[in-house]
Amino acid sequence: VRGLVKQHIASYDYFVSTEIKKILRANDKITSDANPSFYLKYLDIHVGMPSSEEGFNQINDKISPHECRLRDMTYSAPISVDIEYTRGSQRVLRNGLIIGKMPVMLRSSKCVLKNMNESELARVQECPYDPGGYFIIRGSEKVVLIQEQLSKNRIMIGRNSKKELQCEILSSTQERKSKTYIASKKQRYYVRHNQLSDDVPIAIIFKAMGFESDHDIVSAVGLEEKFVAAMAPSIEECASHQIVTQEGALQYIASKVKIRKFGPATSGTSTLPREHEAIDFLSNLMIAHVPCPDGNMKMKAVYLGLMVRRLMQAEVGDTECDDRDFYGNKRLELAGSLLALLFEDVFKRFNSELKRIADNSLGKTLAAPLDIVKHVRQDLITNALVDALATGNWTIKRFKMERQGVTQVLSRLSYISVLGMMTRINSTFEKTRKVSGPRSLQPSQWGMLCPSDTPEGESCGLVKNLALLSHITTDSDEKPVIRLLYNAGVEDVKSLHFSAIHNPAYHIVFLNGVIVGLTIDPQRIVSTIRAVRRHGLLNEFVSVSTNAAQRSVYIASDGGRLCRPYIIVKNSIPQVTQEHIEYSKNSLQELKKGYRIFEDFVDDGLIEYLDVNEMNDASIAVYENQIKPTTTHLEIEPFTLLGVCAGLIPYPHHNQSPRNTYQCAMGKQAMGTIGYNQQKRIDSLMYLLVYPQRPLVKTKTIEFCNFEKLPAGQNAIIAVMSYSGYDIEDALVLNKASLDRG
């Protein structure tokens, strides 16, 4: 059952191994205002193995998850850092200083149970079929539910509450999140932002970015006649404000920017001229994910022009609005990314606390030389992480983000209820709003989410479940993708004139929502990336798709996209042939020795992962006999379209549709076995059936998720008895007419 919760575990592993080091690198130095020669520098960070500290002499023991359940402890591992700091006048290197404890997810790379076989698992009293993927916090088992959100850094055109068209973009970088809107009132275009006290006309923003002549402004949007005509009122309005130069525009913007108060209001804010605030707003807050190297705002102006152009096209009716419920525009947040946000917030608080202590004690004269290690408080990081997981309230001060109910207690009604809980997806949408859009079943969810498994009532359609084969990506590095694109013939925008971006011959190439460059031949870019990915030289989860209406190529390598594997079809011949299958059938006994695993098929270029955006470009056959000459991919198994709970139903296609939905809700409540260690557990409430039976009618899903080894319920028996109850030994009384009719 590794497969059903692999997304949780992969996400946590990525956080512990990679993400935590990135966070450390971003905040690696503490200096003091009181004494400039003092510093503390973090060199490396790593999470150890789970241990417990007991008694007065602080014995560190390896601890098993089951012991934590019984003794109401938290299953966590120490976080240790290597630091270099000054004490008095000498430099000190210190390795393995513990700064706190990190809760450990079961069956992850830091867990004791990793790579154990059945007899070793039995020794630590753990069930071999338990999926893992949850945390043990103060003795109770907590699951971080998958959270669903709109994707960041994408241009979306939609209607606001007043039914007006507007173009919005939600930018998210390491430092901040911000939303930028472009709205139109009376044929004039305005930029809207939380930091602006009032809407600013679009032409003034362009002027502030250094586009002083009107011709430049128009060419940033497009030189076709309809675009020139649509831009005219905005430029006239700019002239009516008597704004001609860049300085004038910056002063106008500065008068509209709300003054942000950092700590003490006096320090540093009054000395900066107001224009600097406007420049800071333009480069760091508006469309924050497009970088401005050394104050060069050309890329950002091009991006802004593109947004205005999209809005105009939607008003004229060339393109329709974007669908917010389309599943390619959604991202799923797993435990790893949520913990990373939390840890970064706590780590910054921890550092500022240390800085305050250093400032206070270095300010005193004639004090003993400060040894900062003595002031390291372990409980700060530990308590913050444990409390967030225990209560489910994630508060992150930087993003002003507050969420309730992110974690839930794992429901141990039966084995199926555990599996059903691990694959559940929670939407951040409010339950009270009577909007049918997000609740309905989208065609883009085919193969990614289970169509039957959703609760009834108010949360219907908002709480969903993953299908069997679907996988959630983790972040992968952008640099190799960018290098590959420039080698494949993408031209950098910086080297061209900015009006070239609207030339009909060019396609715009986006990578994770940022413009990388332009290309004349989009098909060549797409086929190059696919070929390199199939040869295993690129991360297999990088997706590429084209959009002809918007003349663009989208490439995505960010985390949280849903994808699933398909067999590649070339020249209407599937790449995985009978020989491969028979080869692996013979080696099913040898799979334990690991001659060939599923990942090998991916590495050999026989199977590839497609996400929702790329599935729109592919032509997928469900069965082998449906392959046409145009087919590009073949479904691995049609039944993997269902989730775990719906997969247990035999012959679901013979049932009325809502019956399957009812069964998904009630199958979790069937009494049965919980796990092999059910006698050892001490839950306050546990439902066990005395004599469960293995089901006689089995689906393939039942064998996949080991339901037959931990069954629930019994088989129904039809008993035939003689009429009137006499002569049961040897006689049956039958109706002659029925017998004649057969």
XYZ file of C-alpha atoms in Angstrom:
742
model
C 0.000 0.000 0.000
C 3.068 2.238 -0.374
C 1.342 3.545 -3.462
C -1.713 5.064 -1.818
C 0.085 7.449 0.527
C 3.314 7.904 -1.421
C 2.433 11.547 -2.064
C 2.406 12.421 1.653
C 5.655 10.599 2.302
C 7.463 11.986 -0.772
C 6.410 15.490 0.165
C 7.662 15.148 3.744
C 10.943 13.597 2.610
C 11.528 16.471 0.198
C 10.911 18.972 2.994
C 13.271 17.272 5.456
C 16.074 16.732 2.971
C 15.953 19.719 0.610
C 13.485 22.408 1.583
C 14.785 22.825 5.156
C 18.290 23.503 3.822
C 16.906 26.163 1.470
C 15.195 27.871 4.401
C 18.436 27.820 6.372
C 20.376 29.300 3.467
C 17.892 32.150 3.183
C 18.333 33.161 6.853
C 21.869 32.096 7.589
C 23.406 35.013 9.492
C 22.602 36.836 12.732
C 24.418 40.073 13.485
C 24.058 42.455 16.404
C 23.447 46.194 16.291
C 25.190 46.770 19.614
C 28.485 45.168 18.634
C 29.384 44.937 14.936
C 32.089 42.317 15.434
C 29.625 39.718 16.763
C 28.033 37.289 14.342
C 26.445 33.837 14.244
C 26.411 31.865 11.012
C 24.523 28.646 10.250
C 26.502 26.224 8.118
C 24.303 23.128 7.837
C 21.118 21.627 9.229
C 19.892 18.070 9.504
C 17.072 16.145 11.112
C 18.147 13.107 13.102
C 16.346 9.874 13.940
C 13.392 9.792 16.351
C 14.442 9.722 19.999
C 13.047 10.473 23.425
C 14.620 12.337 26.298
C 13.752 10.843 29.652
C 14.649 11.392 33.269
C 17.206 13.762 34.713
C 20.261 12.548 32.858
C 18.670 13.095 29.406
C 19.159 9.606 28.005
C 18.553 9.597 24.258
C 16.840 6.394 23.238
C 15.588 5.294 19.872
C 11.859 5.049 20.248
C 9.190 3.166 18.318
C 5.920 4.733 17.147
C 3.885 2.231 19.114
C 5.567 3.263 22.351
C 4.617 6.875 21.583
C 1.003 5.867 21.128
C 0.910 4.038 24.433
C 2.739 6.656 26.487
C 1.112 9.781 24.981
C 4.378 11.078 23.637
C 5.201 12.984 20.450
C 7.080 11.002 17.805
C 9.745 13.537 16.892
C 13.384 13.823 15.932
C 15.964 16.434 16.949
C 16.911 19.183 14.485
C 20.618 19.913 14.751
C 22.651 22.706 13.150
C 26.342 23.351 12.627
C 27.186 26.932 13.533
C 30.145 29.287 13.605
C 30.046 32.234 16.023
C 32.192 34.604 18.042
C 32.681 34.352 21.780
C 34.460 37.396 23.116
C 37.212 37.777 20.557
C 37.644 34.210 19.305
C 35.824 32.289 16.573
C 34.073 29.092 17.660
C 32.825 26.247 15.473
C 30.137 24.106 17.019
C 28.672 21.005 15.370
C 25.406 19.266 16.147
C 23.752 21.919 18.284
C 20.110 20.931 18.788
C 17.665 23.777 18.194
C 14.370 21.922 18.493
C 12.444 18.802 17.556
C 10.598 18.022 14.360
C 7.568 15.675 14.383
C 8.286 12.661 12.183
C 5.848 11.191 9.673
C 5.519 7.427 9.923
C 7.181 5.398 7.124
C 9.117 8.453 5.903
C 12.887 8.518 5.426
C 13.501 9.639 9.034
C 11.211 6.993 10.563
C 12.370 3.862 12.391
C 10.010 1.702 10.315
C 11.668 2.595 7.002
C 12.746 -0.510 5.028
C 11.703 -3.010 7.714
C 10.385 -6.423 6.748
C 7.366 -8.088 8.369
C 9.188 -9.844 11.209
C 11.032 -6.660 12.208
C 7.764 -4.723 12.120
C 6.184 -7.362 14.351
C 9.019 -6.904 16.827
C 8.170 -3.217 17.232
C 4.455 -4.104 17.302
C 3.521 -2.327 14.105
C 1.088 -3.633 11.478
C 2.798 -4.313 8.126
C -0.274 -3.096 6.209
C -0.544 0.199 8.073
C -0.063 2.865 5.397
C 1.894 5.429 7.416
C 1.866 9.031 6.330
C 0.529 10.430 9.610
C 2.116 11.966 12.699
C 1.847 10.952 16.346
C 1.346 14.061 18.462
C 0.929 13.550 22.219
C -0.266 10.025 21.659
C -2.969 10.730 19.067
C -2.579 10.083 15.353
C -2.908 13.224 13.251
C -3.267 13.472 9.467
C -2.519 16.602 7.471
C -5.301 16.673 4.887
C -4.419 17.629 1.318
C -5.430 21.257 0.763
C -6.635 22.441 -2.632
C -5.882 25.956 -3.876
C -5.789 28.071 -7.011
C -2.381 28.012 -8.597
C 0.000 30.910 -8.131
C 1.687 33.093 -10.752
C -0.908 32.501 -13.461
C -2.886 35.170 -15.304
C -6.597 34.572 -14.726
C -9.425 36.483 -16.401
C -12.732 36.354 -14.611
C -15.703 38.370 -13.475
C -15.747 40.006 -10.069
C -18.743 40.384 -7.764
C -20.167 43.214 -9.885
C -19.973 41.063 -13.030
C -17.206 43.249 -14.476
C -14.372 41.633 -16.381
C -11.034 41.855 -14.652
C -7.607 40.300 -14.981
C -6.002 39.086 -11.783
C -2.744 37.406 -10.835
C -1.773 35.925 -7.502
C 1.982 36.253 -7.136
C 3.867 34.203 -4.604
C 7.597 34.322 -3.971
C 9.836 33.334 -1.078
C 9.278 36.699 0.608
C 5.679 37.676 0.021
C 2.324 36.954 -1.560
C 0.367 39.612 -3.361
C -2.625 39.956 -5.639
C -2.621 42.373 -8.565
C -5.781 43.245 -10.467
C -6.311 45.088 -13.726
C -9.864 46.413 -14.025
C -11.599 48.567 -16.601
C -13.946 51.437 -15.824
C -15.497 53.516 -18.627
C -13.051 52.074 -21.181
C -10.065 53.113 -19.088
C -7.769 50.557 -17.500
C -6.594 50.719 -13.904
C -4.220 48.753 -11.689
C -5.632 47.639 -8.365
C -3.540 46.403 -5.445
C -3.923 46.064 -1.682
C -1.074 48.496 -1.060
C -2.619 51.197 -3.240
C -5.182 53.485 -1.638
C -6.854 54.099 -4.996
C -6.871 52.656 -8.512
C -3.952 53.957 -10.597
C -4.402 54.456 -14.360
C -2.422 51.983 -16.416
C -0.547 54.600 -18.460
C 0.905 56.167 -15.325
C 2.306 52.806 -14.245
C 3.940 52.358 -17.647
C 5.435 55.839 -17.445
C 6.798 55.125 -13.987
C 8.506 52.048 -15.408
C 10.384 54.211 -17.843
C 8.108 53.986 -20.904
C 7.774 57.738 -21.398
C 6.530 58.112 -24.969
C 2.953 57.157 -25.760
C 4.068 55.007 -28.665
C 6.095 52.794 -26.297
C 3.097 52.335 -24.027
C 0.841 51.280 -26.895
C 3.438 48.933 -28.362
C 3.758 47.171 -24.992
C 0.106 46.167 -25.368
C -0.064 45.649 -29.108
C 0.025 47.717 -32.285
C -3.095 46.275 -33.922
C -5.793 48.852 -34.521
C -8.321 47.581 -32.000
C -5.726 47.623 -29.213
C -4.548 51.151 -30.126
C -8.144 52.373 -30.084
C -8.808 50.694 -26.744
C -5.708 52.214 -25.164
C -6.507 55.775 -26.285
C -8.785 56.822 -23.363
C -6.211 55.614 -20.813
C -3.425 57.660 -22.392
C -5.683 60.734 -22.592
C -6.444 60.348 -18.898
C -2.745 60.216 -18.118
C -2.283 63.462 -20.021
C -5.173 65.076 -18.166
C -3.269 64.470 -14.909
C -0.405 66.523 -16.451
C 2.015 63.622 -16.021
C 4.687 63.513 -18.675
C 7.972 62.271 -17.214
C 8.985 59.243 -15.152
C 9.534 61.353 -12.029
C 6.042 62.811 -12.206
C 4.551 59.342 -12.539
C 6.574 58.063 -9.591
C 5.408 60.957 -7.429
C 1.788 60.271 -8.371
C 2.143 56.597 -7.466
C 3.947 57.439 -4.227
C 1.017 59.587 -3.175
C -1.275 56.571 -3.617
C 0.894 53.931 -1.901
C -0.138 53.229 1.658
C 2.831 53.817 3.939
C 3.835 50.508 5.459
C 4.889 50.764 9.075
C 7.956 48.702 9.914
C 8.500 48.385 13.651
C 9.367 51.853 15.020
C 7.834 54.335 12.604
C 10.639 56.907 12.828
C 13.662 54.828 11.825
C 14.538 55.127 8.178
C 11.085 55.873 6.753
C 11.299 59.668 6.832
C 14.766 59.809 5.257
C 13.785 57.989 2.055
C 12.190 60.236 -0.560
C 8.662 59.273 -1.566
C 9.784 58.256 -5.061
C 11.744 55.376 -3.581
C 8.540 54.015 -2.098
C 6.966 54.029 -5.533
C 9.964 52.296 -7.074
C 9.903 49.729 -4.274
C 6.190 49.169 -4.853
C 6.662 48.645 -8.573
C 9.620 46.314 -8.300
C 8.700 44.260 -5.224
C 4.939 44.343 -4.730
C 3.200 44.574 -8.071
C 3.346 41.252 -9.972
C 5.900 40.194 -7.374
C 7.050 36.953 -9.019
C 8.579 38.679 -12.054
C 12.066 39.741 -10.943
C 13.550 43.193 -11.555
C 17.346 42.859 -11.735
C 18.973 46.200 -10.727
C 15.761 48.151 -11.151
C 15.379 47.166 -14.813
C 11.624 46.934 -15.223
C 11.438 45.915 -18.883
C 10.283 42.349 -18.205
C 7.666 43.527 -15.759
C 6.298 46.088 -18.215
C 6.073 43.396 -20.897
C 4.161 41.194 -18.451
C 1.805 44.027 -17.527
C 1.197 44.770 -21.197
C 0.364 41.120 -21.764
C -2.176 41.219 -18.938
C -3.861 44.307 -20.402
C -3.899 42.679 -23.821
C -5.558 39.521 -22.455
C -8.213 41.647 -20.747
C -8.928 43.496 -24.008
C -9.194 40.257 -25.949
C -11.724 38.966 -23.428
C -13.773 42.169 -23.687
C -13.905 42.008 -27.464
C -14.719 38.313 -27.215
C -11.671 36.839 -28.944
C -10.946 34.623 -25.945
C -13.304 33.497 -23.219
C -12.774 33.761 -19.476
C -10.534 31.295 -17.682
C -12.326 28.571 -15.768
C -11.354 28.777 -12.118
C -12.600 25.234 -11.521
C -10.486 23.723 -14.296
C -8.219 21.273 -12.558
C -5.066 22.413 -14.301
C -5.492 25.755 -12.515
C -5.456 24.055 -9.113
C -2.563 23.099 -6.850
C -2.672 20.652 -3.966
C -0.705 21.427 -0.802
C 0.691 18.461 1.100
C 2.157 18.086 4.565
C 5.665 18.935 3.382
C 4.902 22.334 1.884
C 2.654 23.314 4.795
C 5.331 22.345 7.311
C 7.924 24.275 5.318
C 5.892 27.480 5.563
C 5.431 26.949 9.281
C 9.055 26.085 9.953
C 10.317 29.110 8.045
C 8.064 31.384 10.096
C 9.181 29.856 13.405
C 12.849 29.862 12.409
C 12.726 33.598 11.679
C 11.099 34.197 15.062
C 13.793 32.039 16.701
C 16.547 34.071 15.046
C 15.077 37.432 16.026
C 14.816 36.188 19.609
C 18.542 35.328 19.572
C 19.355 38.709 18.062
C 17.439 40.452 20.840
C 19.334 38.540 23.528
C 22.641 39.345 21.840
C 21.789 43.052 21.571
C 20.768 43.245 25.235
C 23.798 41.501 26.665
C 26.380 43.024 24.317
C 25.093 46.467 25.168
C 26.209 46.083 28.786
C 29.844 46.880 29.386
C 32.153 44.758 31.555
C 29.874 41.736 31.192
C 31.346 38.262 30.740
C 31.920 37.405 27.048
C 28.581 36.270 25.604
C 28.241 32.598 24.740
C 25.159 32.597 22.541
C 24.753 28.805 22.684
C 23.618 29.045 26.298
C 20.656 31.162 25.176
C 19.339 28.803 22.504
C 15.787 27.885 23.442
C 14.820 24.485 22.129
C 11.188 24.672 23.140
C 10.358 27.572 20.806
C 10.557 25.582 17.562
C 9.340 22.357 19.155
C 6.194 23.822 20.679
C 5.236 25.770 17.576
C 5.380 22.690 15.342
C 3.647 20.418 17.836
C 0.873 22.899 18.568
C 0.127 23.471 14.886
C -0.185 19.755 14.246
C -2.186 19.129 17.420
C -4.781 21.859 16.920
C -4.780 22.198 13.134
C -4.427 25.991 13.230
C -1.747 27.246 10.858
C -0.946 30.878 11.514
C 1.859 32.377 9.477
C 2.486 35.984 10.361
C 4.307 37.009 7.184
C 1.479 36.061 4.835
C -1.280 36.911 7.343
C -2.474 33.397 6.661
C -4.735 31.684 9.159
C -6.355 28.346 8.580
C -8.356 26.072 10.822
C -8.797 22.356 10.589
C -5.761 21.470 8.498
C -5.119 18.362 10.581
C -7.613 15.759 11.750
C -7.406 12.744 14.006
C -7.019 9.570 11.959
C -10.328 7.726 12.088
C -9.682 4.111 13.040
C -13.180 2.742 12.487
C -11.840 0.117 10.096
C -8.897 -0.449 7.804
C -10.744 1.149 4.900
C -11.540 4.307 6.838
C -7.800 4.813 7.398
C -7.038 4.496 3.688
C -9.978 6.703 2.768
C -8.776 9.378 5.136
C -5.220 9.389 3.735
C -6.416 10.150 0.178
C -8.923 12.862 1.078
C -8.682 16.328 -0.457
C -10.014 19.371 1.359
C -11.070 22.448 -0.576
C -10.545 25.888 0.909
C -13.916 26.983 -0.445
C -16.613 28.084 2.033
C -19.351 25.508 2.545
C -22.131 28.049 2.966
C -21.957 29.706 -0.463
C -24.548 28.269 -2.800
C -22.376 28.129 -5.906
C -22.629 24.947 -7.933
C -19.416 25.483 -9.918
C -16.770 24.085 -7.561
C -19.069 21.254 -6.465
C -19.761 19.776 -9.865
C -17.638 17.015 -11.380
C -15.230 18.565 -13.866
C -14.239 16.631 -16.991
C -10.637 17.637 -16.239
C -10.758 15.536 -13.075
C -10.909 12.343 -15.151
C -8.440 9.838 -13.819
C -7.158 12.208 -11.122
C -10.025 12.185 -8.625
C -12.601 9.524 -7.847
C -15.986 10.379 -9.412
C -18.089 8.551 -6.807
C -16.318 9.154 -3.535
C -17.690 12.381 -2.067
C -19.845 12.955 1.019
C -23.465 14.083 0.815
C -24.889 17.242 2.255
C -23.122 20.554 2.676
C -19.601 19.390 1.876
C -20.708 17.516 -1.266
C -18.240 18.057 -4.076
C -15.849 20.110 -1.922
C -14.295 17.120 -0.160
C -12.856 14.803 -2.796
C -10.658 11.719 -2.943
C -7.652 10.823 -5.073
C -7.933 8.101 -7.684
C -5.694 5.043 -7.475
C -2.763 5.892 -9.728
C -2.732 9.665 -9.355
C 0.401 11.297 -8.012
C 1.137 14.780 -6.673
C 4.369 16.390 -7.825
C 7.010 18.011 -5.639
C 9.005 21.068 -6.676
C 11.848 20.458 -9.076
C 14.722 22.703 -10.088
C 14.077 25.267 -12.834
C 17.667 25.840 -13.965
C 18.099 22.749 -16.178
C 14.748 23.482 -17.856
C 15.804 27.058 -18.641
C 19.146 25.883 -20.054
C 17.382 23.291 -22.193
C 14.933 25.886 -23.535
C 17.643 28.342 -24.583
C 19.482 25.495 -26.295
C 16.304 24.442 -28.114
C 15.972 27.818 -29.791
C 14.014 30.047 -27.438
C 15.059 33.694 -27.843
C 15.497 35.786 -24.736
C 13.040 38.693 -24.514
C 15.717 41.004 -23.136
C 17.609 40.877 -26.433
C 14.557 41.767 -28.589
C 12.461 44.887 -28.852
C 9.536 44.629 -26.450
C 6.915 44.976 -29.187
C 8.143 41.686 -30.690
C 6.211 39.801 -28.024
C 2.954 40.565 -29.837
C 4.255 39.616 -33.263
C 1.877 36.875 -34.556
C 4.828 34.759 -35.709
C 6.117 34.278 -32.187
C 4.857 32.078 -29.375
C 5.546 33.168 -25.791
C 7.223 30.553 -23.606
C 6.228 30.531 -19.927
C 7.940 28.584 -17.177
C 5.899 28.471 -13.961
C 4.135 31.697 -14.907
C 7.262 33.733 -15.775
C 8.078 34.649 -19.362
C 11.294 32.912 -20.433
C 11.419 33.938 -24.054
C 9.874 33.760 -27.510
C 9.961 31.044 -30.130
C 8.994 30.793 -33.784
C 8.429 27.045 -33.752
C 6.389 25.979 -30.693
C 5.944 22.363 -31.822
C 9.700 21.908 -31.886
C 10.061 23.131 -28.283
C 7.314 20.785 -27.107
C 8.712 17.750 -28.894
C 12.244 18.506 -27.667
C 11.137 18.656 -24.042
C 9.105 15.464 -24.376
C 11.986 13.599 -25.984
C 14.457 14.702 -23.321
C 11.981 13.797 -20.586
C 11.360 10.333 -22.014
C 15.076 9.638 -22.087
C 15.191 10.318 -18.360
C 17.439 13.375 -18.652
C 14.777 15.707 -17.243
C 12.555 15.313 -14.192
C 9.663 13.072 -15.283
C 7.074 15.397 -13.738
C 7.871 18.450 -15.887
C 4.839 19.131 -18.045
C 4.550 21.096 -21.275
C 1.412 22.226 -23.097
C 0.508 24.717 -25.814
C -2.323 27.212 -26.086
C -3.000 28.358 -29.624
C -5.551 31.037 -28.723
C -3.068 32.771 -26.419
C -0.077 31.940 -28.658
C 1.863 30.512 -25.774
C 3.699 27.424 -24.528
C 3.299 26.639 -20.839
C 5.965 24.643 -19.038
C 5.394 23.711 -15.410
C 7.827 22.217 -12.913
C 6.235 23.441 -9.683
C 4.892 21.245 -6.898
C 1.306 20.325 -6.183
C 0.135 19.417 -9.688
C -1.896 16.232 -10.074
C -0.554 13.797 -12.633
C -0.893 10.133 -13.517
C 1.029 7.586 -15.598
C 0.112 6.491 -19.139
C 1.649 4.052 -21.612
C 3.219 5.857 -24.567
C 1.874 4.901 -28.008
C 4.111 5.381 -31.058
C 2.765 4.795 -34.583
C -0.355 3.267 -33.001
C 1.715 0.596 -31.227
C 1.823 0.713 -27.418
C 5.366 0.780 -26.106
C 4.736 -1.646 -23.252
C 4.229 -4.968 -25.014
C 3.131 -8.415 -23.896
C 6.759 -9.451 -23.412
C 7.322 -6.811 -20.757
C 4.198 -7.892 -18.897
C 5.057 -11.589 -19.049
C 8.586 -10.761 -18.061
C 7.323 -9.044 -14.939
C 4.791 -11.856 -14.295
C 7.609 -14.351 -14.117
C 9.525 -11.994 -11.909
C 6.644 -11.233 -9.545
C 8.364 -13.582 -7.123
C 11.619 -11.856 -8.003
C 10.158 -8.359 -7.600
C 11.182 -8.591 -3.965
C 14.744 -8.934 -5.216
C 13.978 -5.940 -7.408
C 14.892 -6.948 -10.984
C 12.430 -4.512 -12.501
C 10.212 -1.990 -10.752
C 7.615 0.506 -11.966
C 10.171 3.309 -12.042
C 12.210 1.330 -14.587
C 9.333 1.573 -17.071
C 9.376 5.354 -16.614
C 13.157 5.538 -17.031
C 13.046 3.394 -20.188
C 10.588 5.832 -21.776
C 7.726 3.345 -21.956
C 5.456 5.103 -19.463
C 5.209 8.812 -18.756
C 3.374 11.037 -16.311
C 0.916 13.580 -17.699
C -0.688 16.357 -15.712
C -4.076 17.902 -16.459
C -2.752 20.615 -18.775
C -0.801 18.154 -20.872
C -3.672 15.674 -21.028
C -5.551 18.319 -23.023
C -2.955 17.990 -25.777
C -2.853 14.200 -25.718
C -5.221 11.725 -27.320
C -5.725 8.881 -24.871
C -7.223 5.475 -25.641
C -8.879 3.563 -22.813
C -8.545 0.066 -24.303
C -6.027 -1.309 -26.754
C -8.579 -1.949 -29.495
C -9.562 1.742 -29.531
C -6.160 2.921 -30.742
C -6.422 5.159 -33.814
C -3.469 6.468 -35.849
C -3.643 9.759 -33.920
C -3.538 8.169 -30.464
C -0.605 9.220 -28.321
C -1.211 7.428 -25.022
C -2.939 4.352 -23.640
C -4.602 4.021 -20.260
C -2.742 1.510 -18.027
C -5.892 0.072 -16.433
C -9.353 1.602 -16.761
C -10.428 0.707 -13.217
C -7.747 2.975 -11.728
C -10.098 5.834 -12.499
C -11.867 5.065 -9.208
C -10.565 5.726 -5.727
C -9.967 3.328 -2.870
C -13.493 3.209 -1.475
C -15.261 2.929 -4.816
C -12.791 0.275 -5.925
C -14.145 -2.164 -3.362
C -17.564 -2.263 -5.051
C -17.931 -5.266 -7.366
C -19.511 -4.440 -10.756
C -20.031 -0.723 -10.028
C -21.210 -0.123 -13.593
C -24.356 -2.172 -12.915
C -25.465 0.108 -10.086
C -27.467 3.290 -10.169
C -24.916 6.070 -9.831
C -25.762 7.484 -6.362
C -25.694 3.958 -4.912
C -21.932 3.907 -5.433
C -21.669 7.230 -3.617
C -23.663 5.883 -0.671
C -21.449 2.814 -0.497
C -18.322 5.008 -0.447
C -19.658 6.766 2.624
C -20.808 3.615 4.402
C -18.023 1.226 3.450
C -15.792 3.103 5.888
C -18.137 2.185 8.745
C -18.109 -1.555 8.145
C -16.951 -3.325 11.292
C -13.943 -5.548 10.847
C -10.248 -5.624 11.606
C -8.074 -2.572 12.095
C -4.619 -4.058 11.799
C -2.457 -6.903 13.003
C -1.581 -4.960 16.139
C -5.187 -4.359 17.197
C -4.819 -6.380 20.406
C -1.894 -4.208 21.482
C -3.563 -0.841 20.917
C -5.301 0.965 23.751
C -7.783 3.232 21.998
C -10.716 4.433 24.061
C -13.140 3.129 21.417
C -12.445 0.320 18.987
C -14.821 -1.671 16.790
C -13.747 -5.258 16.140
C -15.715 -8.042 14.494
C -15.290 -11.465 16.078
C -15.305 -13.502 12.880
C -14.768 -11.446 9.723
C -14.727 -13.300 6.401
C -12.734 -12.796 3.251
C -14.912 -11.604 0.377
C -15.590 -14.246 -2.265
C -16.259 -11.702 -5.009
C -13.033 -9.727 -5.333
C -12.111 -6.714 -7.398
C -8.518 -5.986 -8.366
C -8.535 -3.004 -6.044
C -9.265 -5.277 -3.075
C -6.058 -7.189 -3.771
C -4.085 -3.964 -4.231
C -4.993 -2.460 -0.897
C -4.753 -5.737 1.082
C -8.409 -5.536 2.082
C -8.681 -9.321 1.868
C -6.051 -9.691 4.571
C -7.867 -7.270 6.898
C -11.487 -7.814 5.914
C -14.707 -6.324 7.257
C -18.155 -7.914 7.330
C -19.300 -11.292 6.101
C -20.518 -12.923 2.920
C -24.266 -13.085 2.439
C -25.642 -16.643 2.351
C -28.759 -17.759 0.467
C -30.214 -20.865 2.185
C -32.898 -23.042 0.555
C -35.286 -24.953 2.842
C -38.157 -27.313 2.162
C -41.750 -26.109 2.061
C -43.542 -26.164 5.447
C -40.368 -27.272 7.178
C -41.050 -31.056 7.119
C -38.802 -33.789 5.758
C -35.750 -31.579 5.714
C -33.523 -34.639 5.608
C -34.231 -35.798 2.072
C -37.224 -34.086 0.494
C -37.804 -30.765 -1.177
C -41.294 -29.715 -2.245
C -41.237 -27.798 -5.526
C -43.960 -26.118 -7.557
C -44.563 -28.247 -10.692
C -45.421 -25.274 -12.916
C -42.107 -23.600 -12.097
C -40.265 -26.832 -12.790
C -41.940 -27.221 -16.202
C -40.954 -23.717 -17.119
C -37.328 -24.600 -16.272
